[in-house]
CSV table of C-alpha atoms in Angstrom, one decimal:
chain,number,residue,atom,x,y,z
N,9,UNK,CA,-22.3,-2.1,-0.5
N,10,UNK,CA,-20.1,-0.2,-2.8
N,11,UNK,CA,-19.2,-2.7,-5.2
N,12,UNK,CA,-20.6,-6.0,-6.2
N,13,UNK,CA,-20.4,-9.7,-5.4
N,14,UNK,CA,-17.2,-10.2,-3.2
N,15,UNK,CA,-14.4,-12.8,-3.9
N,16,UNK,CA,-11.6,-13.7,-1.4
N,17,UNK,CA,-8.4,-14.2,-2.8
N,18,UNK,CA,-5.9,-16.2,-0.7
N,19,UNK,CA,-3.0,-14.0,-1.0
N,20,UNK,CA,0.4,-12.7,1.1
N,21,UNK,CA,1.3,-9.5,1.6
N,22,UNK,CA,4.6,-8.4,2.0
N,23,UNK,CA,5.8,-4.8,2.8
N,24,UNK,CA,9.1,-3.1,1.9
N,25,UNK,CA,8.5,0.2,4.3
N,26,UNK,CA,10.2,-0.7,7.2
N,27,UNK,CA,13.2,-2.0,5.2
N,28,UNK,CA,13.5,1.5,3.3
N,29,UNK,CA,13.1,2.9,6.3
N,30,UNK,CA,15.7,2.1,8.1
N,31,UNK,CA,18.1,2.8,5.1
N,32,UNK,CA,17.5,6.0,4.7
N,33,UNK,CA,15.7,7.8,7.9
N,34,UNK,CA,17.5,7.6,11.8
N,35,UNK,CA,14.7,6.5,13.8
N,36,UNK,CA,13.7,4.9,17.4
N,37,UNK,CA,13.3,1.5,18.1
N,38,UNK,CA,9.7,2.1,19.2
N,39,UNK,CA,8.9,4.5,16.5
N,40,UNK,CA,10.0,1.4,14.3
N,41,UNK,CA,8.0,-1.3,16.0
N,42,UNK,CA,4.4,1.1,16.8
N,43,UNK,CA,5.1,1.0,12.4
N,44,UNK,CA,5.4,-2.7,12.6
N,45,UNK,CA,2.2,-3.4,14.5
N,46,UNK,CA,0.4,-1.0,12.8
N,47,UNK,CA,1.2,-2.9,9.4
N,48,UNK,CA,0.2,-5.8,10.5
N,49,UNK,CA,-3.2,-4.9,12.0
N,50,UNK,CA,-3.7,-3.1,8.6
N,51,UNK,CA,-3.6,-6.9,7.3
N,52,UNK,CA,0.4,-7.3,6.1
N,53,UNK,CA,1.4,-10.8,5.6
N,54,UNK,CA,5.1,-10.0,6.0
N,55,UNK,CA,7.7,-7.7,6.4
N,56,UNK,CA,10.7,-7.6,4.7
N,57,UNK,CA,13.8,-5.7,6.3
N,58,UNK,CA,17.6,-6.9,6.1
N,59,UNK,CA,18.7,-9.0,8.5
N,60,UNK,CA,21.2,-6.9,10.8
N,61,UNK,CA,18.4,-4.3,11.0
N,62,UNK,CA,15.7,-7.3,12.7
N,63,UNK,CA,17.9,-6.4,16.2
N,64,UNK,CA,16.1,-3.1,16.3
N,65,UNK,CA,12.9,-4.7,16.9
N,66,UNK,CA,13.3,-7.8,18.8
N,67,UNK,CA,10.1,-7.1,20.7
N,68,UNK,CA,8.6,-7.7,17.5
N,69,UNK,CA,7.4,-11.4,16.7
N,70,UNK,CA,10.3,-13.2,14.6
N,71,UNK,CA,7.3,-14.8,12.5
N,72,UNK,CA,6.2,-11.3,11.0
N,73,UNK,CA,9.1,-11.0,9.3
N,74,UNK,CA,10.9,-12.0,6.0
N,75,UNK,CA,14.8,-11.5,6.3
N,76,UNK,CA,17.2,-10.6,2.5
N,77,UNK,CA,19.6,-12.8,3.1
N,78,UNK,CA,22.8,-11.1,1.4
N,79,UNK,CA,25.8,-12.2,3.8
N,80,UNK,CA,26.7,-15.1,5.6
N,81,UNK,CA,26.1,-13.2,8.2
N,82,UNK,CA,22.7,-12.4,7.3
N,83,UNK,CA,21.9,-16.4,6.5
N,84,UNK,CA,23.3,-17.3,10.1
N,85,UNK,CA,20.9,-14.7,11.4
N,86,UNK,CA,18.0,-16.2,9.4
N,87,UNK,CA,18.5,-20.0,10.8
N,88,UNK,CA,19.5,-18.5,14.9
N,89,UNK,CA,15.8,-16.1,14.9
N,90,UNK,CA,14.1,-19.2,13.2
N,91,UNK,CA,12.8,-17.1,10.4
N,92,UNK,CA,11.0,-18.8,8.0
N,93,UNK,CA,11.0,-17.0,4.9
N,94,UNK,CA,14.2,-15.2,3.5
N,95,UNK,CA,14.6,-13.4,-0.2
N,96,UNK,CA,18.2,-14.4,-1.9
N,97,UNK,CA,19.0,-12.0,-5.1
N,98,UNK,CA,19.2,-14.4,-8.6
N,99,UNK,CA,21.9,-11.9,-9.7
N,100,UNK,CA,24.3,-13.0,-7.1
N,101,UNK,CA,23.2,-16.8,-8.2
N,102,UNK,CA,23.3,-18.3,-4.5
N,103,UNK,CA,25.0,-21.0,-3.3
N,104,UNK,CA,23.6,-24.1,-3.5
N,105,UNK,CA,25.4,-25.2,-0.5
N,106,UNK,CA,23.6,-22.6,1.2
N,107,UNK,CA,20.0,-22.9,-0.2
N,108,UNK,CA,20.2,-26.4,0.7
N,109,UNK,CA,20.9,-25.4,4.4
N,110,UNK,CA,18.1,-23.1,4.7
N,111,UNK,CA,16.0,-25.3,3.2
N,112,UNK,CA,16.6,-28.1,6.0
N,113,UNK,CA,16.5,-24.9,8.7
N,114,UNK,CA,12.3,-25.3,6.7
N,115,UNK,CA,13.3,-21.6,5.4
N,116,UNK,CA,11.3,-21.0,2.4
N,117,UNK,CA,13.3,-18.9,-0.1
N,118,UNK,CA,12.3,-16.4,-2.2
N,119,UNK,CA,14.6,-16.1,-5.7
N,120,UNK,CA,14.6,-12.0,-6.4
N,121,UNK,CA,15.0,-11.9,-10.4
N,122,UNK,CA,14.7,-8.5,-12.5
N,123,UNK,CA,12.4,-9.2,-15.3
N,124,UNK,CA,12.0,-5.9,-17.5
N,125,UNK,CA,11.1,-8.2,-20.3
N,126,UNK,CA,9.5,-11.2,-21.4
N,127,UNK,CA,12.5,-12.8,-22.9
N,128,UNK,CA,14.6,-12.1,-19.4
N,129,UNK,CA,11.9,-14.6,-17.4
N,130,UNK,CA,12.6,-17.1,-20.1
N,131,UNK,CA,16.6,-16.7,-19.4
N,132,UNK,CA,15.6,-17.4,-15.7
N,133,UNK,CA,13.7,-20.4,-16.1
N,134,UNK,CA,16.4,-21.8,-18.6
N,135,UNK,CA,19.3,-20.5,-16.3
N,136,UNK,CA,18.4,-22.2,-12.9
N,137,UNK,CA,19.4,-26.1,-12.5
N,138,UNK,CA,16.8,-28.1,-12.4
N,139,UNK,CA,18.0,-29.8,-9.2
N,140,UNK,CA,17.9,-26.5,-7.3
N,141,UNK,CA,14.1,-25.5,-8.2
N,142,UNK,CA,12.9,-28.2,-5.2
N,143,UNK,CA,15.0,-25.4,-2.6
N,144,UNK,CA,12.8,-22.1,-4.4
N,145,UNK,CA,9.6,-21.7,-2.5
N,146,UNK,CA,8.7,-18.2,-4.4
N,147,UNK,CA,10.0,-16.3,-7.3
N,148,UNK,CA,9.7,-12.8,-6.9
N,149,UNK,CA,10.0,-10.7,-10.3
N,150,UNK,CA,10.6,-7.1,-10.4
N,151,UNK,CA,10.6,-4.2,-13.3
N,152,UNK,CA,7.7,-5.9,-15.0
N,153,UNK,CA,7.1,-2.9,-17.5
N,154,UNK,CA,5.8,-5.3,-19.9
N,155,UNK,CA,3.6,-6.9,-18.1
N,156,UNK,CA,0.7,-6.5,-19.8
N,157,UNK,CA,2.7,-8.1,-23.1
N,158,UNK,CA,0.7,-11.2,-24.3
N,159,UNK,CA,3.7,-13.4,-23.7
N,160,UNK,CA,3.8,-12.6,-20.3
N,161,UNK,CA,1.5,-15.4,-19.8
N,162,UNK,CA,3.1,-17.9,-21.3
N,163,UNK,CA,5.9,-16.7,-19.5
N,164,UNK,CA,4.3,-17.0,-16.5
N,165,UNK,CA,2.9,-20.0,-16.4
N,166,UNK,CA,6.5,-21.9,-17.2
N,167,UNK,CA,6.9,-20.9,-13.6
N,168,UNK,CA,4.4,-22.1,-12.3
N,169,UNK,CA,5.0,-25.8,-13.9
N,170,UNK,CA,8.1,-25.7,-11.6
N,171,UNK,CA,5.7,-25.9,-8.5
N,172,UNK,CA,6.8,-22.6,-7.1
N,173,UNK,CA,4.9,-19.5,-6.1
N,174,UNK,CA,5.1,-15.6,-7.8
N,175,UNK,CA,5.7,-12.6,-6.0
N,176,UNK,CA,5.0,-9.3,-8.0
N,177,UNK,CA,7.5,-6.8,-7.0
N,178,UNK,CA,7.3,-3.9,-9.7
N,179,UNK,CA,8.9,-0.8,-9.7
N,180,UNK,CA,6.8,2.4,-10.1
N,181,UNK,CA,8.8,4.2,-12.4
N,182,UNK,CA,6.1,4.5,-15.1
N,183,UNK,CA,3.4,4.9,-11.9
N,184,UNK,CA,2.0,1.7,-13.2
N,185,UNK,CA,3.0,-0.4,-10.3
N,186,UNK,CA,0.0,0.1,-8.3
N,187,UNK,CA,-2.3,-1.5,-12.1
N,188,UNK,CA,-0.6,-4.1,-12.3
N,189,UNK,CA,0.0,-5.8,-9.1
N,190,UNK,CA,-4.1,-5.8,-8.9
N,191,UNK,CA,-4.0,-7.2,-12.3
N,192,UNK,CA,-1.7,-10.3,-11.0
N,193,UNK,CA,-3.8,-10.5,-7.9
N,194,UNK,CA,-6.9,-11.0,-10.3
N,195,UNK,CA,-5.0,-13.4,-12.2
N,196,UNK,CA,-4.6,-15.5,-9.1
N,197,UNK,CA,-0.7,-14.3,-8.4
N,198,UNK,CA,0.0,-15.6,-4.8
N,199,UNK,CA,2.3,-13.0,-3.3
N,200,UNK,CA,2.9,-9.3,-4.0
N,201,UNK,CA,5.5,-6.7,-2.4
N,202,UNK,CA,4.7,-3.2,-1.8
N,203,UNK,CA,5.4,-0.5,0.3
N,204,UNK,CA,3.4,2.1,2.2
N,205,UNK,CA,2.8,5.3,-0.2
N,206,UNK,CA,5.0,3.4,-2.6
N,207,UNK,CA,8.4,4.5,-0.6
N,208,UNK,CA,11.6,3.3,-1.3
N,209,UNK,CA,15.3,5.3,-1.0
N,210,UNK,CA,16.6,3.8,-4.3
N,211,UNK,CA,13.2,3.5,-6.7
N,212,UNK,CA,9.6,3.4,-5.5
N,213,UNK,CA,6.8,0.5,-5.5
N,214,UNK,CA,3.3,-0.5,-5.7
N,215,UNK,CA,1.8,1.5,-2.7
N,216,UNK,CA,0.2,-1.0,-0.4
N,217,UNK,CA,-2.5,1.0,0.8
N,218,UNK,CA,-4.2,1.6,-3.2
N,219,UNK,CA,-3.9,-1.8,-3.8
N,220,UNK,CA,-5.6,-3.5,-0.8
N,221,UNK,CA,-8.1,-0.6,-1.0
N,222,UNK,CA,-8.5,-1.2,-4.7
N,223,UNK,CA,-8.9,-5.2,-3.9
N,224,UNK,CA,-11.2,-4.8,-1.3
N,225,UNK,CA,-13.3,-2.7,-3.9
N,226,UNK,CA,-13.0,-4.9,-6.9
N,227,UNK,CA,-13.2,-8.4,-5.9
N,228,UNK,CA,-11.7,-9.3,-2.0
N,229,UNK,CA,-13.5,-9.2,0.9
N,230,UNK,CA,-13.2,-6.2,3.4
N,231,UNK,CA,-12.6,-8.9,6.2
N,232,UNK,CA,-9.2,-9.4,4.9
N,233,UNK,CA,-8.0,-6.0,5.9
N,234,UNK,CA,-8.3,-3.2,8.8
N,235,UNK,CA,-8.1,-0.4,5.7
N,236,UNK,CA,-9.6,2.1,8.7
N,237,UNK,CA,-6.3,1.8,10.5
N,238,UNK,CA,-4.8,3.9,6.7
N,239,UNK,CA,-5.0,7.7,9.0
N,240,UNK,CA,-3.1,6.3,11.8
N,241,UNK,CA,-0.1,4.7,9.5
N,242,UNK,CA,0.2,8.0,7.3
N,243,UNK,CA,0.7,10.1,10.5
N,244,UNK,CA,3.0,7.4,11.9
N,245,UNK,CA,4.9,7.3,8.7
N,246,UNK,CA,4.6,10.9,8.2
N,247,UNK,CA,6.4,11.5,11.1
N,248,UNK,CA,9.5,8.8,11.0
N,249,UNK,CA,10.0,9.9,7.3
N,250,UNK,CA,9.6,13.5,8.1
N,251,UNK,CA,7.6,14.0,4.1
N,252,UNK,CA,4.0,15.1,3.3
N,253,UNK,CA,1.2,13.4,2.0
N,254,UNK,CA,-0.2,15.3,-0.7
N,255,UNK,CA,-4.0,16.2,0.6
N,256,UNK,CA,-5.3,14.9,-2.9
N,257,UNK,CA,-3.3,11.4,-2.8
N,258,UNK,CA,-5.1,8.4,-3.7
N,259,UNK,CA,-6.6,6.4,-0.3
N,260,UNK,CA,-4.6,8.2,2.2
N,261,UNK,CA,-4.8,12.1,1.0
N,262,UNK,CA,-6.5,14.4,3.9
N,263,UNK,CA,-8.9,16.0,1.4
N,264,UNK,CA,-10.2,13.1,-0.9
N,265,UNK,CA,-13.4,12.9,0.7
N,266,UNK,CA,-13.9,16.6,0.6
N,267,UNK,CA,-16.5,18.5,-1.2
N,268,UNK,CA,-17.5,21.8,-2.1
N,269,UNK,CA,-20.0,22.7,-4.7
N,270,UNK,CA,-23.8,22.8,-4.4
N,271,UNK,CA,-24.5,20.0,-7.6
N,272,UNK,CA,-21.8,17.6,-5.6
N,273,UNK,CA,-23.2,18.5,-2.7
N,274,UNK,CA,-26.7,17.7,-3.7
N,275,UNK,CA,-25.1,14.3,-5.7
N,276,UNK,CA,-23.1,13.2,-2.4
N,277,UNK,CA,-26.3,13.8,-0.1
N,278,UNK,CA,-28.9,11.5,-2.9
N,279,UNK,CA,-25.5,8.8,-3.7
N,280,UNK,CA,-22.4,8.5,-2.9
N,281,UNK,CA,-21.0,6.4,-5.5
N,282,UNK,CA,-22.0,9.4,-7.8
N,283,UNK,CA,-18.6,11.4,-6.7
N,284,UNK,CA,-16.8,8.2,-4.5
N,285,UNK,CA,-15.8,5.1,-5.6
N,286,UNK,CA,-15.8,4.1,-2.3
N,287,UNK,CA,-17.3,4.8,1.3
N,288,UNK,CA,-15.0,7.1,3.5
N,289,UNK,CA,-15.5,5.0,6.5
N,290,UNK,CA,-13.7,1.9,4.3
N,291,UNK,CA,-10.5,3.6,5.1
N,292,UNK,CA,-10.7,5.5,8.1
N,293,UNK,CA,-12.1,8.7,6.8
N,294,UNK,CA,-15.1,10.9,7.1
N,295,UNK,CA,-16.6,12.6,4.6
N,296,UNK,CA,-16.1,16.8,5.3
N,297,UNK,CA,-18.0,19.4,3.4
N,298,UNK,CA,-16.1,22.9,2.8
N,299,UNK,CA,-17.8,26.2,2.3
N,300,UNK,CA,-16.2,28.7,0.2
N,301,UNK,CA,-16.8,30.4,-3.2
N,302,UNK,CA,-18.0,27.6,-5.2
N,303,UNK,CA,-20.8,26.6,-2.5
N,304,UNK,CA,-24.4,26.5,-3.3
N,305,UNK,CA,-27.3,26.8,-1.4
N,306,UNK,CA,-28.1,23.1,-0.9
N,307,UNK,CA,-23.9,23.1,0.6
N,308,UNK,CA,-25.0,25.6,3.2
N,309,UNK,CA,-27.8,24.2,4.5
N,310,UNK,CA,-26.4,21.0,4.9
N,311,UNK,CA,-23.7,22.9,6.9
N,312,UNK,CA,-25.3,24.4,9.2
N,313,UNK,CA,-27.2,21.3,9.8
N,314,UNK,CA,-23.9,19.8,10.5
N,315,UNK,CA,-23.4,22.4,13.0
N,316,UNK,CA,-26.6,21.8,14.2
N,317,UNK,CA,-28.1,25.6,13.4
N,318,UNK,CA,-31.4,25.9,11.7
N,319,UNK,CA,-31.2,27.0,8.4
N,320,UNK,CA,-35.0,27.4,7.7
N,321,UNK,CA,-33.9,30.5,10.9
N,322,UNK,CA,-31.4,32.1,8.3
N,323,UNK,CA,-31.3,34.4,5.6
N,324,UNK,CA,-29.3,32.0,3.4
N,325,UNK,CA,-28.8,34.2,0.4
N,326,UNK,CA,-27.6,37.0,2.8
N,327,UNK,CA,-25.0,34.4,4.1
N,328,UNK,CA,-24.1,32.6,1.0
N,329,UNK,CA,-23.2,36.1,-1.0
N,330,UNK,CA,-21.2,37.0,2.7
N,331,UNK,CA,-19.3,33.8,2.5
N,332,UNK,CA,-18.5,33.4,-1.4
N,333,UNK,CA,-17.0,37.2,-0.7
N,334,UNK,CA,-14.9,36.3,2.3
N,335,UNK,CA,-14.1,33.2,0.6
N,336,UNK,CA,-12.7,35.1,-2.4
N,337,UNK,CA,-11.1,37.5,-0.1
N,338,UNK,CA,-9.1,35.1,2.0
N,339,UNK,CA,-8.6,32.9,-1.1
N,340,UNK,CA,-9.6,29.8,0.9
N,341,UNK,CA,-12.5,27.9,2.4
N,342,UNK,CA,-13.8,29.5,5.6
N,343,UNK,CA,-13.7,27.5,9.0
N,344,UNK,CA,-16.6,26.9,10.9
N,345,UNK,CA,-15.9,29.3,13.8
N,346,UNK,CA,-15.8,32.1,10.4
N,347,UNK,CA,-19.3,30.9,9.0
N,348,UNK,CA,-20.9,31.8,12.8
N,349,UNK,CA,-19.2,34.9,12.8
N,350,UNK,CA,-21.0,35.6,9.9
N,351,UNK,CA,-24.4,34.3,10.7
N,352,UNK,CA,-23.7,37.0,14.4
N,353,UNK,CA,-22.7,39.9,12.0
């Protein structure tokens, strides 16, 4: 195992991807719904996307969704689909009229408020009618740069006395987003809203994949989520958005599980958990060893073991001192087809 006692925590997961998506990128229907299915076998609770974009996917199950509900159109679309759960923005203070409606359509709504600070969640709690709190079935809060504060808490919890759930819906601006919707998940926060890679047109979010990876590593059980589906995704999203993942990004980077030098070489071959704080195979990956300047003897015996060539056969300091100058030369690590043309020189 590569971390300790496993805890499951009962919570629902809702992506933003789709929804930035389609504001921002032209892209086909079935490029739109392979992404759909392919967040929900990675273990999505729900995705969010405005309602007049749901027609481009009407193969996909009306149940995955979650519609923001901004129009009258967009309410009328939320009852006809029979979508049952919508997000209404607090700083357009909805209609009662209209909560009440979608509440007898069994809609459960989700109150969007922007909470930078402490003293803005009180303002929310105090600002709401008590009569309509029975219509709010979650209160999502966004910004959330303080929410490590010590009020927050206290806060918090005056939420909670109104029998409603929280969604954690931070903005990464301060690359903090990813911390603390793991914190609130720890602290027994219900629902949380990310986004693949943290995308967003406007301002970016927790990315989904680092926190279910880092849940599934500190305290949830890996039954909860298909993490090894992360490759496909990226390429899938990779190619709708047209951008690069960086190879060294967190979870879903190309070369994370890469290594190189003979001492991490000899540390990954005794333990793992040494170099990675988690198993390769957790996400999808496999762990690849390169060969270039930095390589040690221990590295290139393990290589050509990989590449099932005897090394006891070779003259390994012959090829080692060949493939740190070739490596130095090309100003890379050498391919496999390059270390054979060394051992036939």
């Amino acid at each position: 195992m590569w971390a300790g006692s496993k805890k499951v925590y009962k919570s629902r997961w809702i992506d933003r991807t789709l929804d930035e998506i389609c504001r921002s990128h032209p892209c086909s229907t079935d490029e739109l719904e392979v992404f759909a299915r392919l967040l929900k076998s990675l273990g999505v609770s729900l995705i969010e996307i405005q309602a007049g974009f749901h027609r481009r996917l009407e193969k996909v199950p009306a149940d995955w969704f979650v519609f923001r509900v901004e129009t009258t159109e967009d309410l009328n679309e939320c009852i006809e689909k029979q979508i049952k759960y919508c997000v209404l923005k607090m700083e357009k203070l909805p209609d009662k009229e209209q909560m009440i409606r979608l509440h007898r359509n069994n809609v459960k709504i989700t109150l969007e408020a922007v909470a930078d600070r402490v003293k803005q969640v009180d303002m929310l709690v105090a600002m709401l009618d008590r009569k309509m709190w029975r219509y709010i079935h979650t209160i999502r809060l966004t910004g959330l740069r303080e929410y490590e504060h010590k009020n927050w808490a206290e806060s918090l919890e005056k939420i909670r006395q109104q029998s409603v759930e929280l969604d954690l819906c931070p903005s990464n601006s301060l690359h903090m987003a990813g911390a603390i919707v793991v914190e609130g998940l720890l602290q027994g926060v219900q629902t949380v809203t990310c986004s693949f890679s943290g995308f967003g047109h406007h301002r970016s979010y927790a990315p989904l994949e680092e926190v279910m990876t880092s849940m599934a590593v500190l305290g949830s059980t890996f039954k909860v989520y298909n993490l090894a589906v992360l490759p496909e995704l990226c390429k899938k999203f990779c190619e709708i958005t047209g951008k690069t993942i960086i190879e060294n990004k967190p979870v879903i980077g190309s070369a994370i599980f890469t290594y190189e030098s003979g001492i991490h070489a000899h540390g990954i071959e005794r333990d793992p958990i040494t170099y990675e704080p988690f198993a390769p195979e957790l996400v999808g990956r496999k762990r690849q060893m390169k060969i270039g300047k930095h390589s040690g003897r221990k590295s290139v015996e393990k290589k050509l073991s990989e590449m099932g060539i005897n090394s006891n056969k070779q003259n390994l300091e012959a090829l080692l001192e060949m493939i740190r100058s070739k490596s130095i030369l090309l100003k890379r690590d050498l391919l496999d087809e390059e270390i054979v043309s060394l051992l036939e020189a």
